[in-house]
CSV table of C-alpha atoms and ligand atoms in Angstrom, one decimal:
chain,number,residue,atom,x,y,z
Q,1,UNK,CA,-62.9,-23.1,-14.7
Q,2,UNK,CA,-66.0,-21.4,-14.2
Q,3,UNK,CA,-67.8,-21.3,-11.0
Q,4,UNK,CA,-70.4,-18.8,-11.0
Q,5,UNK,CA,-73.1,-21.1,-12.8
Q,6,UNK,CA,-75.4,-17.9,-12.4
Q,7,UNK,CA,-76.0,-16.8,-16.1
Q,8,UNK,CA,-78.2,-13.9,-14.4
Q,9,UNK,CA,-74.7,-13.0,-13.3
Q,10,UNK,CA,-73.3,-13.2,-17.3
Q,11,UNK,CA,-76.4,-11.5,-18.6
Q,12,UNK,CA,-75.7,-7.9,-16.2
Q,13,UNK,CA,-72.1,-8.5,-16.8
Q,14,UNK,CA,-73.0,-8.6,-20.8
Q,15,UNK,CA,-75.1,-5.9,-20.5
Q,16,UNK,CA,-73.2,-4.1,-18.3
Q,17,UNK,CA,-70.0,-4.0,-20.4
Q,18,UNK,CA,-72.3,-3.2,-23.5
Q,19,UNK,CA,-73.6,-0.4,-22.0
Q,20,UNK,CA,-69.8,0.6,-21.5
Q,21,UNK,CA,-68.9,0.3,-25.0
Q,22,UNK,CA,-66.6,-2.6,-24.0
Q,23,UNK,CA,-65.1,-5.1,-26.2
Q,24,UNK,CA,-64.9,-8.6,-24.3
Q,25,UNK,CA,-63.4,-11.7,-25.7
Q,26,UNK,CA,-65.5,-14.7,-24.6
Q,27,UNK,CA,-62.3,-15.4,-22.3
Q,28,UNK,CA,-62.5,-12.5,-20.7
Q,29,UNK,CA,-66.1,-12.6,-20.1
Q,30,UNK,CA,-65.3,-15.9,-18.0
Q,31,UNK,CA,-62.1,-14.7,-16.4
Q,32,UNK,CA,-64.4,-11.8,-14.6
Q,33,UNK,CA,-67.0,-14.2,-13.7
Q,34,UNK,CA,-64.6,-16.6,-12.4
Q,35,UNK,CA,-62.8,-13.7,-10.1
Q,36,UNK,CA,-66.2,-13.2,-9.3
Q,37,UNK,CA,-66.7,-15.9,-7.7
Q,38,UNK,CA,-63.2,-16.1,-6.4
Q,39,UNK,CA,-64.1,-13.1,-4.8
Q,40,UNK,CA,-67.0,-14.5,-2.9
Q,41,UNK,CA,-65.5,-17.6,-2.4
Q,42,UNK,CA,-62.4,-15.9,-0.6
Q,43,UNK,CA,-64.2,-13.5,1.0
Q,44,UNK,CA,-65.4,-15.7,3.7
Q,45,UNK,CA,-62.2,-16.6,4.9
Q,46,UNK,CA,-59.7,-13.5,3.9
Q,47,UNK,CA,-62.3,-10.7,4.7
Q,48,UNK,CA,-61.5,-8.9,1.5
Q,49,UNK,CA,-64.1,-6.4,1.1
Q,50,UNK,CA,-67.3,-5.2,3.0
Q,51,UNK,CA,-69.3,-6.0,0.3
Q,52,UNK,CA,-70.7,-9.4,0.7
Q,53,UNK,CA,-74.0,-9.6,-1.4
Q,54,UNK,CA,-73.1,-11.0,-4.9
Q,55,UNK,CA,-75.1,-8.6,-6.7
Q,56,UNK,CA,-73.4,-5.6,-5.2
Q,57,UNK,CA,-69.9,-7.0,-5.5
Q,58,UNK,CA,-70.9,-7.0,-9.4
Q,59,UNK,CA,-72.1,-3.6,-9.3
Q,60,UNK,CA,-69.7,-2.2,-7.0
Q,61,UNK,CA,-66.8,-3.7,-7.5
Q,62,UNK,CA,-66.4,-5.4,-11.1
Q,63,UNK,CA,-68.5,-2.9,-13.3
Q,64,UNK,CA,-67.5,0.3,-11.0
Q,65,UNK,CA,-63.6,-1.3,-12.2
Q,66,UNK,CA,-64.8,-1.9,-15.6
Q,67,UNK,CA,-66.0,2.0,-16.1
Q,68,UNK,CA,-62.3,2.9,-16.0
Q,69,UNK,CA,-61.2,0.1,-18.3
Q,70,UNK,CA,-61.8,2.3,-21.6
Q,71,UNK,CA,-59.9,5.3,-20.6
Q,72,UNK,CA,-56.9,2.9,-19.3
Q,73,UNK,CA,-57.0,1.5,-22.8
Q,74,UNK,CA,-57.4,4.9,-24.6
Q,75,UNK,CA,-54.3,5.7,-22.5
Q,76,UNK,CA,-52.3,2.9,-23.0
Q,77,UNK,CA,-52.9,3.2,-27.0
Q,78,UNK,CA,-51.7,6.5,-27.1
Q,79,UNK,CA,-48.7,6.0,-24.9
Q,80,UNK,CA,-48.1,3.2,-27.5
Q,81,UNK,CA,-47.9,5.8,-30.7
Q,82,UNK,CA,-45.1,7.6,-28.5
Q,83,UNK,CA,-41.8,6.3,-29.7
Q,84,UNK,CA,-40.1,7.1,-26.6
Q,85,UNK,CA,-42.3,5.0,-24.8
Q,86,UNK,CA,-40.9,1.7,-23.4
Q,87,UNK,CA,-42.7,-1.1,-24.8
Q,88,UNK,CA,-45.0,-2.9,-22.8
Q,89,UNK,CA,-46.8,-0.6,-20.1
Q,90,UNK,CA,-46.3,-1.8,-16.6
Q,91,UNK,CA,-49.6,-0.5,-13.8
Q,92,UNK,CA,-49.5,-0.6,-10.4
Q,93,UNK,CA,-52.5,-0.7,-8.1
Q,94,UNK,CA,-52.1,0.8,-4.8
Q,95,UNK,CA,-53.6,-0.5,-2.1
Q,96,UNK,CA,-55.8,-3.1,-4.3
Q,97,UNK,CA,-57.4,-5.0,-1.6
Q,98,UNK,CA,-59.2,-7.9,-2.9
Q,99,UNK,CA,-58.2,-6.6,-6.3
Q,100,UNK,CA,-59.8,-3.9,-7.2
Q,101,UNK,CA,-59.4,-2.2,-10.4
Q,102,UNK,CA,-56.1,-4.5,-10.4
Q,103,UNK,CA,-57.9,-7.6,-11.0
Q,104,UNK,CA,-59.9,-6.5,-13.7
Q,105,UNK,CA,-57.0,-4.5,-15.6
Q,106,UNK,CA,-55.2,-7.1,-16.1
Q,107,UNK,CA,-58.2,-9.4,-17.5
Q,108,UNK,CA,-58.9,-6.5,-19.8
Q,109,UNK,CA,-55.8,-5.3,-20.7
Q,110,UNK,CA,-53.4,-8.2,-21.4
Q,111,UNK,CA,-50.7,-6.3,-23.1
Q,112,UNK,CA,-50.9,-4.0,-19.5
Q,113,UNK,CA,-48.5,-5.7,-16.7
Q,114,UNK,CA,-50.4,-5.2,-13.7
Q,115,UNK,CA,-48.7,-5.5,-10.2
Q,116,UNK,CA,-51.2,-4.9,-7.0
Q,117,UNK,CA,-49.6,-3.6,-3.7
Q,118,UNK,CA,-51.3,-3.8,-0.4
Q,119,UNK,CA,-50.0,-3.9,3.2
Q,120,UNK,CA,-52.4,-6.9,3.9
Q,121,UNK,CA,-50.7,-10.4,3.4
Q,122,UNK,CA,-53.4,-12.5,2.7
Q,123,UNK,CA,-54.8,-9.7,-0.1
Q,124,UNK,CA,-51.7,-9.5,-1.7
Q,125,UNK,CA,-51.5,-13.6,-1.5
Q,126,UNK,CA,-55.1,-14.0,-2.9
Q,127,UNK,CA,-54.2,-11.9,-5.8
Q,128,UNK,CA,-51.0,-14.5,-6.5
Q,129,UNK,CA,-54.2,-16.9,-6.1
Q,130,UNK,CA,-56.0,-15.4,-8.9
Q,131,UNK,CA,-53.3,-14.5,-11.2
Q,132,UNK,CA,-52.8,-18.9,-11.2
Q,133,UNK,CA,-56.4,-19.5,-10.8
Q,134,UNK,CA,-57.3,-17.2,-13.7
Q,135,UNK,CA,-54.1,-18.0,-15.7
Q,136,UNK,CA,-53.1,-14.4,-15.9
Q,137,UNK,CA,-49.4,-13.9,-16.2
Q,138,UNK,CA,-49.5,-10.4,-16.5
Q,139,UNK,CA,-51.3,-9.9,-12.9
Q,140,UNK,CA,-48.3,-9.9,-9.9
Q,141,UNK,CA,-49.6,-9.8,-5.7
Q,142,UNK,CA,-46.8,-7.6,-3.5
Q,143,UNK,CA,-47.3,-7.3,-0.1
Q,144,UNK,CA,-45.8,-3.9,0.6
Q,145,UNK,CA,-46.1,-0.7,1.6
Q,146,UNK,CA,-46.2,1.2,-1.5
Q,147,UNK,CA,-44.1,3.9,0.0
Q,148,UNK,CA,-41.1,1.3,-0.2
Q,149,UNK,CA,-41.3,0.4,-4.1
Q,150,UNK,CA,-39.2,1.6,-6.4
Q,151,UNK,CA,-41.2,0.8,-10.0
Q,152,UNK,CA,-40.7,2.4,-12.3
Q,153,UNK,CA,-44.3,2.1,-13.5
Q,154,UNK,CA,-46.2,3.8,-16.3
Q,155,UNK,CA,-49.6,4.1,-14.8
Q,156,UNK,CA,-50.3,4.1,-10.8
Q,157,UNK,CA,-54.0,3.6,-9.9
Q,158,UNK,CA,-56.0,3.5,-7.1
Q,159,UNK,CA,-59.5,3.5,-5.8
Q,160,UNK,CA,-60.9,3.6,-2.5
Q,161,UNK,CA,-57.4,4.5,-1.4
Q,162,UNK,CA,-56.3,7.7,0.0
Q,163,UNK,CA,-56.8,11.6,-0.6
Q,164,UNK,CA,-55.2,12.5,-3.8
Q,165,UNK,CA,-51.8,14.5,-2.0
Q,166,UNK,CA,-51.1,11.2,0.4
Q,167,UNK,CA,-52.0,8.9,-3.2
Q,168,UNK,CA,-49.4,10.7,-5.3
Q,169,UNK,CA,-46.7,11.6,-2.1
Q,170,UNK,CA,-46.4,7.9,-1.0
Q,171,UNK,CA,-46.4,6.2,-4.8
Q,172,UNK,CA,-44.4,9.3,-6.6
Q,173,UNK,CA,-40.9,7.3,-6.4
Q,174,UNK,CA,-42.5,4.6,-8.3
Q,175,UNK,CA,-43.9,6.1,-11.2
Q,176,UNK,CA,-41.7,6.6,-14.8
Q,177,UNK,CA,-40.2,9.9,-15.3
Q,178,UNK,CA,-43.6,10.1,-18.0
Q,179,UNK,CA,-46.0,8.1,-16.2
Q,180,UNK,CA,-49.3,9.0,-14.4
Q,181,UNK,CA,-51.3,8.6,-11.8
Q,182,UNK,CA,-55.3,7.7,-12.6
Q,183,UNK,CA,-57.4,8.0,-9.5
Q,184,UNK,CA,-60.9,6.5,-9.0
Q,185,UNK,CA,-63.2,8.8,-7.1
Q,186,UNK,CA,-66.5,9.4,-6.7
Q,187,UNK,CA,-68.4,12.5,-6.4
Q,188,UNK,CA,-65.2,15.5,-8.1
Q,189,UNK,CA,-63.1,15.9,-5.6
Q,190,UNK,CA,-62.8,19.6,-5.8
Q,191,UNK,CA,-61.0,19.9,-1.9
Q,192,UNK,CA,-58.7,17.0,-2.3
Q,193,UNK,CA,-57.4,18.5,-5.5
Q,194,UNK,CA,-57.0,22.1,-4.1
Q,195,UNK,CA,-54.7,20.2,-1.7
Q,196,UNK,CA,-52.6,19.1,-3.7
Q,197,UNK,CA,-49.0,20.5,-3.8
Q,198,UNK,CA,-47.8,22.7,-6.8
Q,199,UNK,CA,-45.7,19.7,-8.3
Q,200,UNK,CA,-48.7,17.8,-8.8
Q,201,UNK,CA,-51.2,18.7,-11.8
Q,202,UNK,CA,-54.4,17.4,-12.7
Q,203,UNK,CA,-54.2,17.2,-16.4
Q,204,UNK,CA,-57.9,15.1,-17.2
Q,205,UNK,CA,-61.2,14.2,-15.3
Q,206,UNK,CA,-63.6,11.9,-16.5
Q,207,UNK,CA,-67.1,11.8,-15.6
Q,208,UNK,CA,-67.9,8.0,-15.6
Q,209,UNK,CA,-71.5,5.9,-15.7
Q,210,UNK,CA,-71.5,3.1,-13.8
Q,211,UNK,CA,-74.0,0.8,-15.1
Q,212,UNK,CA,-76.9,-0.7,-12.4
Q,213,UNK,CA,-75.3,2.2,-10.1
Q,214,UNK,CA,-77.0,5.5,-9.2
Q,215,UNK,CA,-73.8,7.0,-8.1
Q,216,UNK,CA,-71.2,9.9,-9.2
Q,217,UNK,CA,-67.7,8.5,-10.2
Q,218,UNK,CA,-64.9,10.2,-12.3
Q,219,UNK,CA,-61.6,9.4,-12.8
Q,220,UNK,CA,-58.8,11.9,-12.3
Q,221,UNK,CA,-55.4,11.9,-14.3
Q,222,UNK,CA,-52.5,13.5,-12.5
Q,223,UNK,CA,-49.1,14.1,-13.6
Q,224,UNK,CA,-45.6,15.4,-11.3
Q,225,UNK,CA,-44.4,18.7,-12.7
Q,226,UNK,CA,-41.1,19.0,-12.7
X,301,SAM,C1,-60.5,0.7,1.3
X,301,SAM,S1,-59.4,-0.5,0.7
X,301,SAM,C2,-59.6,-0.4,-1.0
X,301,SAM,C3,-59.4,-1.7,-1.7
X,301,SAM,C4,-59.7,-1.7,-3.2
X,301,SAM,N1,-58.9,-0.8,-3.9
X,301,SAM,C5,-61.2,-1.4,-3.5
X,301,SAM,O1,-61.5,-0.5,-4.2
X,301,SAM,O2,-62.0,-2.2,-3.1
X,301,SAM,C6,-57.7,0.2,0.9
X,301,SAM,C7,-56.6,-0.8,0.9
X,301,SAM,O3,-55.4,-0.1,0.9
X,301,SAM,C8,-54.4,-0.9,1.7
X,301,SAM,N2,-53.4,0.1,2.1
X,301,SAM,C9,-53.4,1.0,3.1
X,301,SAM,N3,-52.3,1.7,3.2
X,301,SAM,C10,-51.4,1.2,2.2
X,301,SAM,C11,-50.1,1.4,1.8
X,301,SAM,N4,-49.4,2.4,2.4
X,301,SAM,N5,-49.5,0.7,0.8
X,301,SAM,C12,-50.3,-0.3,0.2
X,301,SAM,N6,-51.5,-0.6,0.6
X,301,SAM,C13,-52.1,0.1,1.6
X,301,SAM,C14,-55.3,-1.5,2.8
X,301,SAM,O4,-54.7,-2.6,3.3
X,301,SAM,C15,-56.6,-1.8,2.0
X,301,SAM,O5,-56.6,-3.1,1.5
């Protein structure tokens, strides 16, 4: 399937992910355009996101996702070398919405198992919808609370979701007695970190380039301390 018939849309996405250092398969490249699409197409009638203007909902939402695709992979690939790692690393997305950075994880990651939570029926349905449409059997749609899952989980993202103390409070009972948390922020959160409470550390930011956006974004990696 691919709807968007836009190749202006392929070309940024091309570019863009070049300009990330991002190895695409050819699939891949036509599983994001085709969320694309699904995206807009859905949209209309789920009201998944403010963003409505094709252009900014590649900018915005799937290159924005894509910037934190390398250090998810960089992560994953060193969890890998740890031999007391469970095989296979299982992510959840809180609060994914219309399936962002879920979505694009689990396109970009297929050896990830991505689950997205959101209180929202209809979000958590449409990412189901995807995860047929797209023919992604490691992408999973819970509607939930994430306060009320258990996991465990290696990696718990989020963007657009909460301050970091409520992100790690309500999702902490999830995550694997090694896993972390990796938030998506935008300009360093320097107050929402010197919130957090003692059992929480910050162990990495990331300063991240967004290609076609003139904005600050960085990714935070957190860890419980025990
Ligand atoms: C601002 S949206 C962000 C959506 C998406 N992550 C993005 O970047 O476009 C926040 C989402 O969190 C969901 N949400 C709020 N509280 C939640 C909770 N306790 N558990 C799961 N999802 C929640 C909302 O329904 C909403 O879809």
């Amino acid at each position: 399937m691919s709807v968007v018939s836009n190749t202006s849309f392929e070309h940024a996405l091309r570019e863009g992910a070049n300009a990330l250092g991002l190895d695409l398969s050819e699939a891949q490249i036509t599983q994001l355009l085709d969320f694309l699409a699904l995206l807009q197409k859905w949209n209309k009638v789920y009201n998944l996101t403010a963003v409505r203007d094709p252009q900014e909902m590649l900018t915005h939402h799937l290159l924005d996702s894509l910037a934190a695709v390398p250090p998810l992979r960089r992560h994953v690939a060193q969890r890998g070398q740890d031999s007391a790692a469970r095989p296979g690393a299982r992510l959840l997305d809180v609060g994914s919405g219309g399936g962002l950075p879920g979505v694009v994880f689990a396109i970009c990651c297929p050896e990830v198992d991505v689950s997205c939570v959101d209180t929202v029926a209809k979000k958590a349905a449409f990412i189901q919808q995807a995860a047929g449409t797209l023919g992604l059997s490691n992408l999973h749609g819970i509607h939930a609370r994430v306060e009320t899952l258990a996991g465990p989980f290696d990696v718990v993202s989020c963007r657009a979701f909460a301050a970091l103390a409520d992100f790690t409070a309500w999702s902490r009972q999830a995550l694997a007695p090694h896993g972390v948390w990796l938030a998506m922020k935008g300009k360093h959160p320097h107050d929402e970190i010197a919130a957090l409470p003692a059992d929480v550390s910050v162990f990495h930011v990331e300063q991240l380039t967004v290609p076609g956006l003139q904005a600050e974004r960085c990714i935070l990696w957190l860890r419980p301390v025990a």
